[in-house]
Amino acid sequence: MNIKILSLSLLLSVFLFSFSCSSNNVSVEKNMRVEKINPVNAQIQENQVWVLQKIDGEDAKNVFDNLPTLSFDVLKKRVSGNSGCNRYSGSYLLDEENHLDISQVITTRMFCDNKNNESGFVTNLDQANLVKIENNTLTFLKDDDALLEFKLQ
């Protein structure tokens, strides 16, 4: 009888031990999740110029005479460009899950008599909290709402 109990205990221990070694599956799932997110950090390159195509869902050509541009300085974590008439720059933070924080945006203050919505553009830069790149389109979002869409120049 002791042999049966000992054998059953050993078999149960081996069975439980085999299930306790499943932690590798979690890290594989985490890695797969990160790959599915497709981090924007890995896609942004120095000297790329992005040209605004849409602002709040509207064609940017209807809002601007001169389309705003955007470039990333990956090493300094800076963003800069032209906002339709004036130049702007600011700091940015971007994590692996594409959460975006643009801060300390400064602009030049030239008089602009052309059609533009610079204040709306800069406000959208400030409000964006997510970013994605698909098919050479860079999209700044606030939660699920697209604020700004750029095409690679």
PDB file of N, CA and C in Angstrom, residues 47-102:
ATOM      1  N   ASN A  47      15.858  62.700 -40.093  1.00  0.00           N
ATOM      2  CA  ASN A  47      15.739  63.427 -41.367  1.00  0.00           C
ATOM      3  C   ASN A  47      14.510  63.056 -42.191  1.00  0.00           C
ATOM      4  N   GLN A  48      13.561  62.357 -41.615  1.00  0.00           N
ATOM      5  CA  GLN A  48      12.302  62.119 -42.319  1.00  0.00           C
ATOM      6  C   GLN A  48      11.434  63.359 -42.149  1.00  0.00           C
ATOM      7  N   VAL A  49      10.806  63.777 -43.223  1.00  0.00           N
ATOM      8  CA  VAL A  49       9.891  64.917 -43.165  1.00  0.00           C
ATOM      9  C   VAL A  49       8.489  64.395 -43.450  1.00  0.00           C
ATOM     10  N   TRP A  50       7.590  64.675 -42.525  1.00  0.00           N
ATOM     11  CA  TRP A  50       6.195  64.284 -42.643  1.00  0.00           C
ATOM     12  C   TRP A  50       5.386  65.524 -42.982  1.00  0.00           C
ATOM     13  N   VAL A  51       4.476  65.415 -43.947  1.00  0.00           N
ATOM     14  CA  VAL A  51       3.656  66.541 -44.398  1.00  0.00           C
ATOM     15  C   VAL A  51       2.206  66.281 -43.997  1.00  0.00           C
ATOM     16  N   LEU A  52       1.575  67.287 -43.378  1.00  0.00           N
ATOM     17  CA  LEU A  52       0.201  67.145 -42.903  1.00  0.00           C
ATOM     18  C   LEU A  52      -0.759  66.907 -44.064  1.00  0.00           C
ATOM     19  N   GLN A  53      -1.633  65.905 -43.910  1.00  0.00           N
ATOM     20  CA  GLN A  53      -2.657  65.594 -44.906  1.00  0.00           C
ATOM     21  C   GLN A  53      -4.061  65.901 -44.388  1.00  0.00           C
ATOM     22  N   LYS A  54      -4.279  65.632 -43.086  1.00  0.00           N
ATOM     23  CA  LYS A  54      -5.601  65.857 -42.489  1.00  0.00           C
ATOM     24  C   LYS A  54      -5.440  66.432 -41.089  1.00  0.00           C
ATOM     25  N   ILE A  55      -6.369  67.323 -40.736  1.00  0.00           N
ATOM     26  CA  ILE A  55      -6.449  67.848 -39.379  1.00  0.00           C
ATOM     27  C   ILE A  55      -7.899  67.710 -38.930  1.00  0.00           C
ATOM     28  N   ASP A  56      -8.107  67.004 -37.844  1.00  0.00           N
ATOM     29  CA  ASP A  56      -9.455  66.716 -37.340  1.00  0.00           C
ATOM     30  C   ASP A  56     -10.359  66.130 -38.425  1.00  0.00           C
ATOM     31  N   GLY A  57      -9.795  65.272 -39.274  1.00  0.00           N
ATOM     32  CA  GLY A  57     -10.562  64.603 -40.317  1.00  0.00           C
ATOM     33  C   GLY A  57     -10.754  65.404 -41.589  1.00  0.00           C
ATOM     34  N   GLU A  58     -10.366  66.673 -41.591  1.00  0.00           N
ATOM     35  CA  GLU A  58     -10.545  67.529 -42.766  1.00  0.00           C
ATOM     36  C   GLU A  58      -9.255  67.577 -43.583  1.00  0.00           C
ATOM     37  N   ASP A  59      -9.397  67.626 -44.888  1.00  0.00           N
ATOM     38  CA  ASP A  59      -8.249  67.737 -45.784  1.00  0.00           C
ATOM     39  C   ASP A  59      -7.460  68.996 -45.429  1.00  0.00           C
ATOM     40  N   ALA A  60      -6.174  68.833 -45.164  1.00  0.00           N
ATOM     41  CA  ALA A  60      -5.334  69.958 -44.734  1.00  0.00           C
ATOM     42  C   ALA A  60      -5.250  71.054 -45.792  1.00  0.00           C
ATOM     43  N   LYS A  61      -5.417  70.706 -47.067  1.00  0.00           N
ATOM     44  CA  LYS A  61      -5.363  71.717 -48.133  1.00  0.00           C
ATOM     45  C   LYS A  61      -6.523  72.701 -48.035  1.00  0.00           C
ATOM     46  N   ASN A  62      -7.604  72.297 -47.373  1.00  0.00           N
ATOM     47  CA  ASN A  62      -8.735  73.207 -47.169  1.00  0.00           C
ATOM     48  C   ASN A  62      -8.496  74.176 -46.014  1.00  0.00           C
ATOM     49  N   VAL A  63      -7.496  73.884 -45.196  1.00  0.00           N
ATOM     50  CA  VAL A  63      -7.258  74.659 -43.979  1.00  0.00           C
ATOM     51  C   VAL A  63      -5.965  75.467 -44.051  1.00  0.00           C
ATOM     52  N   PHE A  64      -5.007  75.009 -44.851  1.00  0.00           N
ATOM     53  CA  PHE A  64      -3.684  75.641 -44.924  1.00  0.00           C
ATOM     54  C   PHE A  64      -3.314  75.955 -46.370  1.00  0.00           C
ATOM     55  N   ASP A  65      -2.732  77.139 -46.587  1.00  0.00           N
ATOM     56  CA  ASP A  65      -2.112  77.423 -47.883  1.00  0.00           C
ATOM     57  C   ASP A  65      -0.786  76.685 -47.988  1.00  0.00           C
ATOM     58  N   ASN A  66      -0.020  76.692 -46.901  1.00  0.00           N
ATOM     59  CA  ASN A  66       1.256  75.976 -46.829  1.00  0.00           C
ATOM     60  C   ASN A  66       1.094  74.840 -45.822  1.00  0.00           C
ATOM     61  N   LEU A  67       1.230  73.608 -46.288  1.00  0.00           N
ATOM     62  CA  LEU A  67       0.990  72.450 -45.421  1.00  0.00           C
ATOM     63  C   LEU A  67       2.061  72.334 -44.333  1.00  0.00           C
ATOM     64  N   PRO A  68       1.651  72.163 -43.088  1.00  0.00           N
ATOM     65  CA  PRO A  68       2.606  71.966 -41.997  1.00  0.00           C
ATOM     66  C   PRO A  68       3.440  70.698 -42.187  1.00  0.00           C
ATOM     67  N   THR A  69       4.625  70.727 -41.609  1.00  0.00           N
ATOM     68  CA  THR A  69       5.546  69.593 -41.665  1.00  0.00           C
ATOM     69  C   THR A  69       5.953  69.207 -40.248  1.00  0.00           C
ATOM     70  N   LEU A  70       6.518  68.016 -40.142  1.00  0.00           N
ATOM     71  CA  LEU A  70       6.958  67.511 -38.847  1.00  0.00           C
ATOM     72  C   LEU A  70       8.168  66.615 -39.055  1.00  0.00           C
ATOM     73  N   SER A  71       9.172  66.757 -38.199  1.00  0.00           N
ATOM     74  CA  SER A  71      10.354  65.893 -38.211  1.00  0.00           C
ATOM     75  C   SER A  71      10.711  65.526 -36.780  1.00  0.00           C
ATOM     76  N   PHE A  72      11.282  64.342 -36.615  1.00  0.00           N
ATOM     77  CA  PHE A  72      11.720  63.881 -35.303  1.00  0.00           C
ATOM     78  C   PHE A  72      13.237  63.906 -35.229  1.00  0.00           C
ATOM     79  N   ASP A  73      13.779  64.390 -34.125  1.00  0.00           N
ATOM     80  CA  ASP A  73      15.189  64.224 -33.792  1.00  0.00           C
ATOM     81  C   ASP A  73      15.217  63.128 -32.732  1.00  0.00           C
ATOM     82  N   VAL A  74      15.495  61.917 -33.175  1.00  0.00           N
ATOM     83  CA  VAL A  74      15.375  60.740 -32.318  1.00  0.00           C
ATOM     84  C   VAL A  74      16.369  60.787 -31.159  1.00  0.00           C
ATOM     85  N   LEU A  75      17.584  61.243 -31.412  1.00  0.00           N
ATOM     86  CA  LEU A  75      18.603  61.265 -30.365  1.00  0.00           C
ATOM     87  C   LEU A  75      18.293  62.281 -29.272  1.00  0.00           C
ATOM     88  N   LYS A  76      17.819  63.454 -29.667  1.00  0.00           N
ATOM     89  CA  LYS A  76      17.523  64.515 -28.691  1.00  0.00           C
ATOM     90  C   LYS A  76      16.085  64.465 -28.188  1.00  0.00           C
ATOM     91  N   LYS A  77      15.277  63.562 -28.754  1.00  0.00           N
ATOM     92  CA  LYS A  77      13.848  63.446 -28.397  1.00  0.00           C
ATOM     93  C   LYS A  77      13.139  64.785 -28.604  1.00  0.00           C
ATOM     94  N   ARG A  78      13.342  65.355 -29.800  1.00  0.00           N
ATOM     95  CA  ARG A  78      12.732  66.633 -30.160  1.00  0.00           C
ATOM     96  C   ARG A  78      11.902  66.443 -31.421  1.00  0.00           C
ATOM     97  N   VAL A  79      10.865  67.253 -31.542  1.00  0.00           N
ATOM     98  CA  VAL A  79      10.025  67.293 -32.727  1.00  0.00           C
ATOM     99  C   VAL A  79      10.042  68.736 -33.211  1.00  0.00           C
ATOM    100  N   SER A  80      10.038  68.926 -34.536  1.00  0.00           N
ATOM    101  CA  SER A  80      10.062  70.289 -35.069  1.00  0.00           C
ATOM    102  C   SER A  80       9.483  70.295 -36.470  1.00  0.00           C
ATOM    103  N   GLY A  81       9.218  71.494 -36.962  1.00  0.00           N
ATOM    104  CA  GLY A  81       8.705  71.631 -38.314  1.00  0.00           C
ATOM    105  C   GLY A  81       8.145  73.010 -38.555  1.00  0.00           C
ATOM    106  N   ASN A  82       7.331  73.096 -39.600  1.00  0.00           N
ATOM    107  CA  ASN A  82       6.659  74.332 -39.966  1.00  0.00           C
ATOM    108  C   ASN A  82       5.176  74.124 -39.710  1.00  0.00           C
ATOM    109  N   SER A  83       4.545  75.100 -39.071  1.00  0.00           N
ATOM    110  CA  SER A  83       3.129  74.955 -38.717  1.00  0.00           C
ATOM    111  C   SER A  83       2.200  75.658 -39.702  1.00  0.00           C
ATOM    112  N   GLY A  84       2.688  75.914 -40.898  1.00  0.00           N
ATOM    113  CA  GLY A  84       1.887  76.579 -41.927  1.00  0.00           C
ATOM    114  C   GLY A  84       2.466  77.928 -42.284  1.00  0.00           C
ATOM    115  N   CYS A  85       3.008  78.608 -41.298  1.00  0.00           N
ATOM    116  CA  CYS A  85       3.665  79.901 -41.488  1.00  0.00           C
ATOM    117  C   CYS A  85       4.879  79.993 -40.566  1.00  0.00           C
ATOM    118  N   ASN A  86       4.693  79.670 -39.321  1.00  0.00           N
ATOM    119  CA  ASN A  86       5.756  79.758 -38.317  1.00  0.00           C
ATOM    120  C   ASN A  86       6.456  78.423 -38.120  1.00  0.00           C
ATOM    121  N   ARG A  87       7.635  78.492 -37.520  1.00  0.00           N
ATOM    122  CA  ARG A  87       8.382  77.293 -37.148  1.00  0.00           C
ATOM    123  C   ARG A  87       8.010  76.928 -35.720  1.00  0.00           C
ATOM    124  N   TYR A  88       8.089  75.646 -35.399  1.00  0.00           N
ATOM    125  CA  TYR A  88       7.818  75.183 -34.038  1.00  0.00           C
ATOM    126  C   TYR A  88       8.808  74.095 -33.670  1.00  0.00           C
ATOM    127  N   SER A  89       8.962  73.870 -32.380  1.00  0.00           N
ATOM    128  CA  SER A  89       9.740  72.732 -31.885  1.00  0.00           C
ATOM    129  C   SER A  89       9.271  72.410 -30.474  1.00  0.00           C
ATOM    130  N   GLY A  90       9.540  71.190 -30.064  1.00  0.00           N
ATOM    131  CA  GLY A  90       9.154  70.745 -28.730  1.00  0.00           C
ATOM    132  C   GLY A  90       9.828  69.433 -28.384  1.00  0.00           C
ATOM    133  N   SER A  91       9.620  68.992 -27.177  1.00  0.00           N
ATOM    134  CA  SER A  91      10.150  67.712 -26.707  1.00  0.00           C
ATOM    135  C   SER A  91       9.083  66.639 -26.883  1.00  0.00           C
ATOM    136  N   TYR A  92       9.531  65.399 -27.002  1.00  0.00           N
ATOM    137  CA  TYR A  92       8.549  64.312 -27.051  1.00  0.00           C
ATOM    138  C   TYR A  92       9.059  63.090 -26.305  1.00  0.00           C
ATOM    139  N   LEU A  93       8.119  62.337 -25.779  1.00  0.00           N
ATOM    140  CA  LEU A  93       8.369  61.028 -25.190  1.00  0.00           C
ATOM    141  C   LEU A  93       7.453  60.043 -25.895  1.00  0.00           C
ATOM    142  N   LEU A  94       8.006  58.890 -26.252  1.00  0.00           N
ATOM    143  CA  LEU A  94       7.243  57.870 -26.960  1.00  0.00           C
ATOM    144  C   LEU A  94       7.646  56.517 -26.400  1.00  0.00           C
ATOM    145  N   ASP A  95       6.677  55.759 -25.860  1.00  0.00           N
ATOM    146  CA  ASP A  95       7.011  54.464 -25.274  1.00  0.00           C
ATOM    147  C   ASP A  95       6.740  53.319 -26.252  1.00  0.00           C
ATOM    148  N   GLU A  96       6.995  52.085 -25.790  1.00  0.00           N
ATOM    149  CA  GLU A  96       6.855  50.900 -26.649  1.00  0.00           C
ATOM    150  C   GLU A  96       5.420  50.641 -27.060  1.00  0.00           C
ATOM    151  N   GLU A  97       4.473  51.185 -26.325  1.00  0.00           N
ATOM    152  CA  GLU A  97       3.060  50.980 -26.656  1.00  0.00           C
ATOM    153  C   GLU A  97       2.488  52.169 -27.418  1.00  0.00           C
ATOM    154  N   ASN A  98       3.375  53.002 -27.946  1.00  0.00           N
ATOM    155  CA  ASN A  98       3.027  54.143 -28.805  1.00  0.00           C
ATOM    156  C   ASN A  98       2.270  55.255 -28.090  1.00  0.00           C
ATOM    157  N   HIS A  99       2.413  55.327 -26.762  1.00  0.00           N
ATOM    158  CA  HIS A  99       1.868  56.469 -26.031  1.00  0.00           C
ATOM    159  C   HIS A  99       2.804  57.649 -26.268  1.00  0.00           C
ATOM    160  N   LEU A 100       2.236  58.765 -26.610  1.00  0.00           N
ATOM    161  CA  LEU A 100       2.996  59.941 -27.015  1.00  0.00           C
ATOM    162  C   LEU A 100       2.723  61.095 -26.066  1.00  0.00           C
ATOM    163  N   ASP A 101       3.777  61.838 -25.750  1.00  0.00           N
ATOM    164  CA  ASP A 101       3.636  63.066 -24.975  1.00  0.00           C
ATOM    165  C   ASP A 101       4.544  64.117 -25.604  1.00  0.00           C
ATOM    166  N   ILE A 102       3.943  65.113 -26.239  1.00  0.00           N
ATOM    167  CA  ILE A 102       4.693  66.242 -26.795  1.00  0.00           C
ATOM    168  C   ILE A 102       4.522  67.399 -25.825  1.00  0.00           C
TER     169      ILE A 102
END
